[in-house]
PDB file of C-alpha atoms in Angstrom:
ATOM      1  CA  MET D  14     -13.049 -16.577  -1.184  1.00 42.00           C
ATOM      2  CA  ARG D  15     -13.667 -14.982  -4.595  1.00 41.00           C
ATOM      3  CA  LYS D  16     -17.152 -16.567  -4.732  1.00 43.00           C
ATOM      4  CA  ASN D  17     -17.997 -14.829  -1.435  1.00 47.00           C
ATOM      5  CA  LEU D  18     -16.747 -11.523  -2.820  1.00 42.00           C
ATOM      6  CA  VAL D  19     -18.919 -11.863  -5.922  1.00 42.00           C
ATOM      7  CA  ILE D  20     -22.017 -12.782  -3.904  1.00 46.00           C
ATOM      8  CA  GLY D  21     -21.319  -9.961  -1.435  1.00 48.00           C
ATOM      9  CA  GLY D  22     -20.862  -7.500  -4.302  1.00 49.00           C
ATOM     10  CA  LEU D  23     -24.144  -8.550  -5.905  1.00 44.00           C
ATOM     11  CA  LEU D  24     -25.953  -8.273  -2.577  1.00 43.00           C
ATOM     12  CA  ALA D  25     -24.508  -4.782  -2.011  1.00 47.00           C
ATOM     13  CA  PHE D  26     -25.612  -3.789  -5.520  1.00 45.00           C
ATOM     14  CA  VAL D  27     -29.194  -4.940  -4.889  1.00 42.00           C
ATOM     15  CA  ILE D  28     -29.356  -3.220  -1.500  1.00 43.00           C
ATOM     16  CA  ALA D  29     -27.861   0.006  -2.857  1.00 45.00           C
ATOM     17  CA  GLY D  30     -30.377   0.022  -5.711  1.00 48.00           C
ATOM     18  CA  SER D  31     -33.299  -0.190  -3.277  1.00 44.00           C
ATOM     19  CA  LEU D  32     -32.142   2.713  -1.074  1.00 42.00           C
ATOM     20  CA  PRO D  33     -33.253   6.303  -1.770  1.00 45.00           C
ATOM     21  CA  ALA D  34     -30.626   8.381  -3.526  1.00 46.00           C
ATOM     22  CA  ALA D  35     -28.831  11.147  -1.619  1.00 43.00           C
ATOM     23  CA  PRO D  36     -28.913  14.676  -3.035  1.00 45.00           C
ATOM     24  CA  ALA D  37     -26.039  15.616  -5.325  1.00 47.00           C
ATOM     25  CA  GLY D  38     -22.969  16.797  -3.416  1.00 46.00           C
ATOM     26  CA  ALA D  39     -24.192  15.367  -0.106  1.00 44.00           C
ATOM     27  CA  THR D  40     -21.823  13.236   1.957  1.00 42.00           C
ATOM     28  CA  THR D  41     -22.608  11.063   4.914  1.00 41.00           C
ATOM     29  CA  ALA D  42     -20.472  10.174   7.917  1.00 42.00           C
ATOM     30  CA  ALA D  43     -20.160   6.593   6.638  1.00 42.00           C
ATOM     31  CA  THR D  44     -18.939   7.805   3.253  1.00 41.00           C
ATOM     32  CA  THR D  45     -16.255  10.086   4.648  1.00 39.00           C
ATOM     33  CA  THR D  46     -14.923   7.628   7.227  1.00 44.00           C
ATOM     34  CA  THR D  47     -14.657   4.630   4.913  1.00 50.00           C
ATOM     35  CA  ALA D  48     -13.726   6.384   1.685  1.00 64.00           C
ATOM     36  CA  SER D  49     -11.103   8.859   2.844  1.00 83.00           C
ATOM     37  CA  PRO D  50      -7.559   7.504   2.626  1.00 90.00           C
ATOM     38  CA  ILE D  51      -5.071   7.887   5.473  1.00 92.00           C
ATOM     39  CA  HIS D  52      -1.711   9.512   4.783  1.00 93.00           C
ATOM     40  CA  TRP D  53       0.849   7.207   6.379  1.00 94.00           C
ATOM     41  CA  GLY D  54       3.779   9.269   5.136  1.00 92.00           C
ATOM     42  CA  PRO D  55       7.164   8.404   3.671  1.00 95.00           C
ATOM     43  CA  VAL D  56       8.672   4.940   3.837  1.00 96.00           C
ATOM     44  CA  GLN D  57      12.324   5.117   2.835  1.00 96.00           C
ATOM     45  CA  SER D  58      14.940   2.460   2.172  1.00 96.00           C
ATOM     46  CA  ARG D  59      18.233   2.668   3.976  1.00 94.00           C
ATOM     47  CA  SER D  60      20.728   4.930   2.247  1.00 87.00           C
ATOM     48  CA  GLY D  61      23.702   3.603   0.352  1.00 77.00           C
ATOM     49  CA  HIS D  62      26.660   5.367  -1.207  1.00 73.00           C
ATOM     50  CA  HIS D  63      24.573   6.186  -4.316  1.00 81.00           C
ATOM     51  CA  GLY D  64      21.227   7.145  -2.740  1.00 90.00           C
ATOM     52  CA  TYR D  65      17.937   5.590  -1.665  1.00 95.00           C
ATOM     53  CA  ALA D  66      14.353   4.770  -2.676  1.00 96.00           C
ATOM     54  CA  LYS D  67      11.297   6.366  -1.087  1.00 96.00           C
ATOM     55  CA  ALA D  68       7.520   5.894  -1.214  1.00 97.00           C
ATOM     56  CA  ASP D  69       4.970   8.460  -0.036  1.00 97.00           C
ATOM     57  CA  VAL D  70       2.239   6.117   1.213  1.00 97.00           C
ATOM     58  CA  TRP D  71      -1.538   6.493   1.531  1.00 96.00           C
ATOM     59  CA  ILE D  72      -3.677   3.629   2.858  1.00 96.00           C
ATOM     60  CA  THR D  73      -7.381   2.844   2.916  1.00 94.00           C
ATOM     61  CA  ARG D  74      -9.185   2.172   6.187  1.00 92.00           C
ATOM     62  CA  PHE D  75      -8.720  -1.290   7.677  1.00 92.00           C
ATOM     63  CA  THR D  76     -12.501  -1.744   7.546  1.00 91.00           C
ATOM     64  CA  ALA D  77     -12.412  -1.752   3.720  1.00 90.00           C
ATOM     65  CA  GLU D  78     -13.193  -5.067   2.004  1.00 91.00           C
ATOM     66  CA  THR D  79     -10.211  -4.559  -0.322  1.00 93.00           C
ATOM     67  CA  PHE D  80      -7.309  -2.762   1.316  1.00 95.00           C
ATOM     68  CA  ALA D  81      -5.081  -0.581  -0.864  1.00 96.00           C
ATOM     69  CA  VAL D  82      -1.670   0.997  -0.476  1.00 97.00           C
ATOM     70  CA  SER D  83      -1.209   3.861  -2.920  1.00 97.00           C
ATOM     71  CA  GLY D  84       0.969   6.891  -3.390  1.00 97.00           C
ATOM     72  CA  THR D  85       4.164   7.810  -5.203  1.00 97.00           C
ATOM     73  CA  LEU D  86       7.404   5.876  -5.577  1.00 97.00           C
ATOM     74  CA  TYR D  87      10.620   7.903  -5.873  1.00 96.00           C
ATOM     75  CA  ASP D  88      13.979   6.746  -7.240  1.00 94.00           C
ATOM     76  CA  ARG D  89      16.627   8.781  -5.415  1.00 93.00           C
ATOM     77  CA  ASP D  90      19.641   6.682  -6.384  1.00 88.00           C
ATOM     78  CA  ALA D  91      22.120   8.246  -8.817  1.00 85.00           C
ATOM     79  CA  HIS D  92      23.538   4.869  -9.893  1.00 85.00           C
ATOM     80  CA  GLY D  93      22.269   4.013 -13.396  1.00 85.00           C
ATOM     81  CA  GLY D  94      21.473   0.373 -12.639  1.00 90.00           C
ATOM     82  CA  HIS D  95      19.598   1.077  -9.399  1.00 93.00           C
ATOM     83  CA  CYS D  96      15.848   1.756  -9.253  1.00 95.00           C
ATOM     84  CA  ALA D  97      13.140   2.121  -6.597  1.00 96.00           C
ATOM     85  CA  TYR D  98      11.129  -0.944  -5.479  1.00 97.00           C
ATOM     86  CA  VAL D  99       8.024  -1.256  -3.284  1.00 98.00           C
ATOM     87  CA  ARG D 100       6.020  -4.260  -2.183  1.00 97.00           C
ATOM     88  CA  ALA D 101       3.218  -4.858   0.343  1.00 98.00           C
ATOM     89  CA  ARG D 102       2.606  -7.949   2.464  1.00 98.00           C
ATOM     90  CA  PHE D 103      -0.997  -8.310   3.618  1.00 97.00           C
ATOM     91  CA  HIS D 104      -1.960 -10.217   6.785  1.00 97.00           C
ATOM     92  CA  TYR D 105      -5.538 -11.419   6.183  1.00 96.00           C
ATOM     93  CA  ALA D 106      -8.280 -11.383   8.833  1.00 94.00           C
ATOM     94  CA  GLY D 107      -9.122 -15.031   8.072  1.00 92.00           C
ATOM     95  CA  GLY D 108      -5.502 -16.054   8.516  1.00 94.00           C
ATOM     96  CA  GLY D 109      -2.529 -16.259   6.221  1.00 96.00           C
ATOM     97  CA  THR D 110      -0.515 -13.678   4.345  1.00 97.00           C
ATOM     98  CA  GLY D 111      -0.056 -12.629   0.763  1.00 96.00           C
ATOM     99  CA  TRP D 112       2.300 -10.389  -1.193  1.00 96.00           C
ATOM    100  CA  ALA D 113       1.141  -7.840  -3.740  1.00 97.00           C
ATOM    101  CA  PRO D 114       3.184  -7.895  -6.954  1.00 96.00           C
ATOM    102  CA  PRO D 115       6.129  -5.489  -6.592  1.00 96.00           C
ATOM    103  CA  LYS D 116       6.289  -2.143  -8.355  1.00 97.00           C
ATOM    104  CA  THR D 117       9.575  -0.721  -9.579  1.00 96.00           C
ATOM    105  CA  THR D 118      10.588   2.505 -11.252  1.00 95.00           C
ATOM    106  CA  CYS D 119      13.772   4.035 -12.536  1.00 94.00           C
ATOM    107  CA  ALA D 120      11.982   7.360 -13.073  1.00 94.00           C
ATOM    108  CA  SER D 121      12.245  10.109 -10.495  1.00 94.00           C
ATOM    109  CA  ARG D 122       8.599   9.512  -9.469  1.00 96.00           C
ATOM    110  CA  THR D 123       5.827   7.077 -10.387  1.00 97.00           C
ATOM    111  CA  PRO D 124       2.322   6.551  -8.958  1.00 98.00           C
ATOM    112  CA  ILE D 125       1.746   3.193  -7.244  1.00 97.00           C
ATOM    113  CA  ARG D 126      -1.230   1.113  -6.112  1.00 97.00           C
ATOM    114  CA  LEU D 127      -0.998  -2.248  -4.342  1.00 97.00           C
ATOM    115  CA  SER D 128      -4.202  -3.959  -3.207  1.00 96.00           C
ATOM    116  CA  SER D 129      -5.249  -6.977  -1.151  1.00 95.00           C
ATOM    117  CA  ASP D 130      -7.669  -9.775  -2.008  1.00 93.00           C
ATOM    118  CA  GLY D 131      -9.798  -9.247   1.104  1.00 93.00           C
ATOM    119  CA  ARG D 132     -10.049  -7.768   4.590  1.00 95.00           C
ATOM    120  CA  ILE D 133      -6.709  -7.472   6.432  1.00 96.00           C
ATOM    121  CA  THR D 134      -5.417  -6.884   9.960  1.00 96.00           C
ATOM    122  CA  ARG D 135      -1.920  -5.623   9.105  1.00 97.00           C
ATOM    123  CA  VAL D 136       0.168  -4.542   6.128  1.00 97.00           C
ATOM    124  CA  ASP D 137       3.950  -4.424   5.819  1.00 98.00           C
ATOM    125  CA  VAL D 138       5.159  -1.864   3.256  1.00 98.00           C
ATOM    126  CA  LYS D 139       8.677  -2.686   2.058  1.00 97.00           C
ATOM    127  CA  VAL D 140      10.801  -0.164   0.107  1.00 97.00           C
ATOM    128  CA  CYS D 141      14.162  -1.110  -1.399  1.00 96.00           C
ATOM    129  CA  VAL D 142      16.742  -0.082  -3.946  1.00 95.00           C
ATOM    130  CA  TYR D 143      16.491  -2.512  -6.881  1.00 95.00           C
ATOM    131  CA  ASP D 144      19.713  -3.549  -8.638  1.00 93.00           C
ATOM    132  CA  ARG D 145      18.559  -4.229 -12.224  1.00 93.00           C
ATOM    133  CA  PRO D 146      21.695  -5.987 -13.543  1.00 94.00           C
ATOM    134  CA  ARG D 147      21.743  -8.439 -10.604  1.00 95.00           C
ATOM    135  CA  ARG D 148      17.920  -8.563 -10.196  1.00 94.00           C
ATOM    136  CA  THR D 149      18.201  -8.182  -6.426  1.00 95.00           C
ATOM    137  CA  THR D 150      16.968  -5.760  -3.793  1.00 95.00           C
ATOM    138  CA  LEU D 151      19.309  -3.750  -1.581  1.00 92.00           C
ATOM    139  CA  LYS D 152      19.013  -1.510   1.491  1.00 95.00           C
ATOM    140  CA  CYS D 153      15.418  -2.598   2.270  1.00 96.00           C
ATOM    141  CA  TYR D 154      13.251  -1.105   4.997  1.00 97.00           C
ATOM    142  CA  ALA D 155       9.706  -2.173   5.961  1.00 97.00           C
ATOM    143  CA  ASP D 156       7.014  -0.392   7.969  1.00 96.00           C
ATOM    144  CA  ALA D 157       4.402  -2.534   9.747  1.00 96.00           C
ATOM    145  CA  ILE D 158       1.044  -0.723   9.712  1.00 95.00           C
ATOM    146  CA  THR D 159      -1.762  -1.930  12.008  1.00 95.00           C
ATOM    147  CA  PRO D 160      -5.124  -0.479  13.089  1.00 94.00           C
ATOM    148  CA  ALA D 161      -3.716   0.017  16.629  1.00 92.00           C
ATOM    149  CA  VAL D 162      -0.915   2.226  15.302  1.00 90.00           C
ATOM    150  CA  ILE D 163      -3.401   4.313  13.304  1.00 86.00           C
ATOM    151  CA  ALA D 164      -5.784   4.610  16.306  1.00 84.00           C
ATOM    152  CA  ASN D 165      -3.009   5.932  18.569  1.00 76.00           C
ATOM    153  CA  TRP D 166      -1.930   8.734  16.247  1.00 68.00           C
ATOM    154  CA  PRO D 167      -2.202  12.222  17.666  1.00 61.00           C
ATOM    155  CA  ARG D 168      -5.275  13.977  16.349  1.00 50.00           C
TER     156      ARG D 168
END
């Protein structure tokens, strides 16, 4: 899979080098539709007696070769040993799934970026409260994001 990505990247580089350059500041329809991220919104863990964790999520288009979930992770739990935790599970177009390494923070807010290894058909964004002393997650909630859900949003 990585060999195909390298060859595809080299081919794209050669093709891009042979195309005429666009004027400075000009954007094309292809650039704006594939490059602009989509604001999915907040994904929040279930609340406990001390608080919750929340992620404000932005996603790339599902047509992107490498899909990314980015945004801000918020720790809204007053308990000293509890932090915010986010993880993404990618469902690949060729079959199979894979988890991005989790991101945690005990700060009030931290930027996050989780990315796939290839083209995907679905992503599950999971937000939890992380109990540091026990090294476990609590009060988890996951949002399943698919192209069909994005296509049916009100415009």
